[in-house]
C-alpha positions as a printed NumPy array, in Angstrom:
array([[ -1.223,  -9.394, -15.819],
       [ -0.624, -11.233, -12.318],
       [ -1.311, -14.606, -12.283],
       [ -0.77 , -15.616,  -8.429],
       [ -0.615, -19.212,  -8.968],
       [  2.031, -19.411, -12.189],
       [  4.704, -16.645, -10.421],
       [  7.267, -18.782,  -8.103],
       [  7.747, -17.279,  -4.975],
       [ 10.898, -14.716,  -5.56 ],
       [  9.396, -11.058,  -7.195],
       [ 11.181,  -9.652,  -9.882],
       [ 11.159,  -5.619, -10.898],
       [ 13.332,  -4.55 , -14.441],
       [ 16.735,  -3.335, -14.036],
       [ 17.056,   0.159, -14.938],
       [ 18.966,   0.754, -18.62 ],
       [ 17.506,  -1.917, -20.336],
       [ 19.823,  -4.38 , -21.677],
       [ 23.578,  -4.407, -19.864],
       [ 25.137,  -7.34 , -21.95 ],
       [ 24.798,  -8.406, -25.18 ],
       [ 22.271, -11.621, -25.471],
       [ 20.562, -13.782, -27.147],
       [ 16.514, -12.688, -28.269],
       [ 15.718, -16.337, -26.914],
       [ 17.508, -16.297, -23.561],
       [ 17.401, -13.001, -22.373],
       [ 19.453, -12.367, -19.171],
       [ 18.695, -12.392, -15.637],
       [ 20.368, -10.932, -12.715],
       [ 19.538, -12.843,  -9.451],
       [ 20.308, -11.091,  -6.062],
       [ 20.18 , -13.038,  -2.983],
       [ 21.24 , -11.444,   0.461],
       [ 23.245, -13.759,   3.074],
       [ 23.62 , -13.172,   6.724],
       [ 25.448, -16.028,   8.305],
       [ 23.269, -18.584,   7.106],
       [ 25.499, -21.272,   5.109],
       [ 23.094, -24.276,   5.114],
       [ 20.447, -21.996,   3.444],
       [ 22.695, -20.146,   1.17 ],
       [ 24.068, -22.963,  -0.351],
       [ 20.405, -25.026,  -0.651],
       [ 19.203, -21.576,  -2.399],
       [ 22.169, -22.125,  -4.45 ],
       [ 21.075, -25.466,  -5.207],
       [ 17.357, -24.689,  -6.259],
       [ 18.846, -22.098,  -9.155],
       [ 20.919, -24.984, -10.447],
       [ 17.431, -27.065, -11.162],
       [ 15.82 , -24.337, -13.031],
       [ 15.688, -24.453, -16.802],
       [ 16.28 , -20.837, -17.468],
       [ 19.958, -20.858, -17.906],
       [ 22.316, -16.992, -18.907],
       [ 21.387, -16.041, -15.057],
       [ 24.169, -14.066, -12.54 ],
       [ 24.001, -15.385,  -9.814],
       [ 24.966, -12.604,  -7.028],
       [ 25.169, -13.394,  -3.108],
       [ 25.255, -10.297,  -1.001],
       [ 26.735, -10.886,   2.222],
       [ 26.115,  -8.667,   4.845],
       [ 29.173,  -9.922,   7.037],
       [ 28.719, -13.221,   7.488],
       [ 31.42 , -14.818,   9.977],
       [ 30.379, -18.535,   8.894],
       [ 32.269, -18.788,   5.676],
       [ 29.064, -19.038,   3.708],
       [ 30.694, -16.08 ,   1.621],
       [ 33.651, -18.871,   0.259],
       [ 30.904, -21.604,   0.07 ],
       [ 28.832, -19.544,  -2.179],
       [ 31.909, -18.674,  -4.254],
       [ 32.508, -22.597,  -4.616],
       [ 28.908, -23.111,  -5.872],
       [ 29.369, -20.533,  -8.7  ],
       [ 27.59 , -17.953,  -7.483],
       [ 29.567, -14.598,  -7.854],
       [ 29.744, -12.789,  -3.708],
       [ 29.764,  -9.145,  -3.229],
       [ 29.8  ,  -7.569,   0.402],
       [ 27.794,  -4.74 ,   1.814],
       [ 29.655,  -3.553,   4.935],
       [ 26.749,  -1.433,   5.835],
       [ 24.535,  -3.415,   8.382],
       [ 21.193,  -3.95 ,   7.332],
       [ 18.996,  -5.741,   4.574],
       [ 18.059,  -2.891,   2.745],
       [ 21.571,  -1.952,   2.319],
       [ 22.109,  -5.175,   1.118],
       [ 19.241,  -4.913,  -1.132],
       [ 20.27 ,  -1.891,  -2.736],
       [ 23.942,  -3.313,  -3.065],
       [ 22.361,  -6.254,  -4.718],
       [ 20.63 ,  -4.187,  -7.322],
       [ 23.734,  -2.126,  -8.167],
       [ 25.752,  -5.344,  -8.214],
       [ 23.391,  -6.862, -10.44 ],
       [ 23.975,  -7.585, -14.253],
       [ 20.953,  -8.116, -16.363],
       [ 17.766,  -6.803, -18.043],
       [ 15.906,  -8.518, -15.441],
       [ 16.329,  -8.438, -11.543],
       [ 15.365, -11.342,  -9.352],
       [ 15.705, -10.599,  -5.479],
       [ 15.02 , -12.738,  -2.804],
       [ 16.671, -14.131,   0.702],
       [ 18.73 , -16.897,   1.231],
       [ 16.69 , -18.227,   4.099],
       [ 15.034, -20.904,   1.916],
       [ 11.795, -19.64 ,   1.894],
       [ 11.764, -18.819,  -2.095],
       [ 12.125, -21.299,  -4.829],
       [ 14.141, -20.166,  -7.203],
       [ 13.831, -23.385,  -9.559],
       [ 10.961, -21.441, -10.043],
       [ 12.545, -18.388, -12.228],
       [ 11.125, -20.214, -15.632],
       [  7.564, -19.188, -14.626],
       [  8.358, -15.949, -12.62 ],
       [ 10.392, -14.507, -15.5  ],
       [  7.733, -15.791, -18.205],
       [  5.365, -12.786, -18.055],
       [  8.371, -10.408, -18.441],
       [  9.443, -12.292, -21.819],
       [  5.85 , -11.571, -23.122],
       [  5.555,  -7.63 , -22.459],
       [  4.759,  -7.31 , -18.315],
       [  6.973,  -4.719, -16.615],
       [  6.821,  -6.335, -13.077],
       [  6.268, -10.324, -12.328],
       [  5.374, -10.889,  -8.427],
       [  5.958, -14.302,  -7.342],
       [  4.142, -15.53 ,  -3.712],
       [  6.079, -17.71 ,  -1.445],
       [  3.218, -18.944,   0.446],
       [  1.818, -20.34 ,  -2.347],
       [  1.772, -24.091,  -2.255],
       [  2.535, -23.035,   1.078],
       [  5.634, -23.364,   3.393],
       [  8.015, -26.176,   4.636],
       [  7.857, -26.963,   8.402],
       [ 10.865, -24.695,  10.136],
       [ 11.124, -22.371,   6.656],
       [ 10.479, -18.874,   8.426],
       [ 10.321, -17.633,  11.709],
       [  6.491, -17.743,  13.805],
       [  6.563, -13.996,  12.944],
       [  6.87 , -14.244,   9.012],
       [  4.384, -16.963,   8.698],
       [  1.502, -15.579,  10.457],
       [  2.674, -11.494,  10.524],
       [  3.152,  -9.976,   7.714],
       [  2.753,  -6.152,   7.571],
       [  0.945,  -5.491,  10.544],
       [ -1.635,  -8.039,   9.866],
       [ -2.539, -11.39 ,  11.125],
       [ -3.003, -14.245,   8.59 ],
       [ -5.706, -16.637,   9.77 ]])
């Protein structure tokens, strides 16, 4: 079931294969994919936000898409394991992400701190109890001042949000 307001604001889909590594029934693991562009500040408060959340046995995965402002080296100092995708673009970044991956679960999101990912106790609860797809909403509770761009708050998919 979806449950708009309990979801975070990443989405999460199940990783193909089922389980990957060997865990434990009350901690099951989760495989969080976030893609990086140049954006350092972000990247690292992203970062961050995981470290505050409760759910603990998570990779942590930054796919860089050729970042030339070191944020690649800062994310490795943070803990988070960094993969590159040479090929320009976010989906190819996305689908390096979910290759790169390890875990039953998949968490995807951007580093552009628009997602809270000290949220990932409440998005990854209704995949614990059964669901096969949790959907998080990162306009709910809505949005910092400066978080996205005039054309990602009020555009999204060829629609105007009023």
């Amino acid at each position: 079931s979806f449950d708009d307001e309990s979801l975070g604001r990443a989405w999460s889909v199940p990783l193909a294969g089922g389980d990957v590594f060997p865990r434990r029934e009350s901690e099951p693991r989760v495989g969080v994919a976030i893609v990086n562009f140049n954006d350092a500040a972000a990247t690292l408060r992203c970062l961050a936000s995981i470290d505050d959340c409760d759910y603990g046995n998570l990779d942590v995965l930054v796919v860089d898409n050729g970042s030339t402002d070191g944020s690649q080296e800062l994310a490795r100092d943070a803990g988070a394991r960094v993969v590159a995708e040479s090929v320009r673009g976010y989906g190819a970044a996305l689908r390096k992400g979910f290759t790169e991956a390890h875990g039953e679960w998949l968490v995807m999101g951007d580093c552009d701190d628009t997602y809270e990912f000290s949220d990932l106790d409440d998005l990854v609860a209704p995949l614990e109890t059964g669901s096969d797809m949790s959907i998080g909403n990162r306009f709910a509770g809505g949005l910092a001042p400066g978080a996205v761009t005039w054309s990602h708050r009020y555009i999204e998919i060829g629609r105007a949000h009023v």
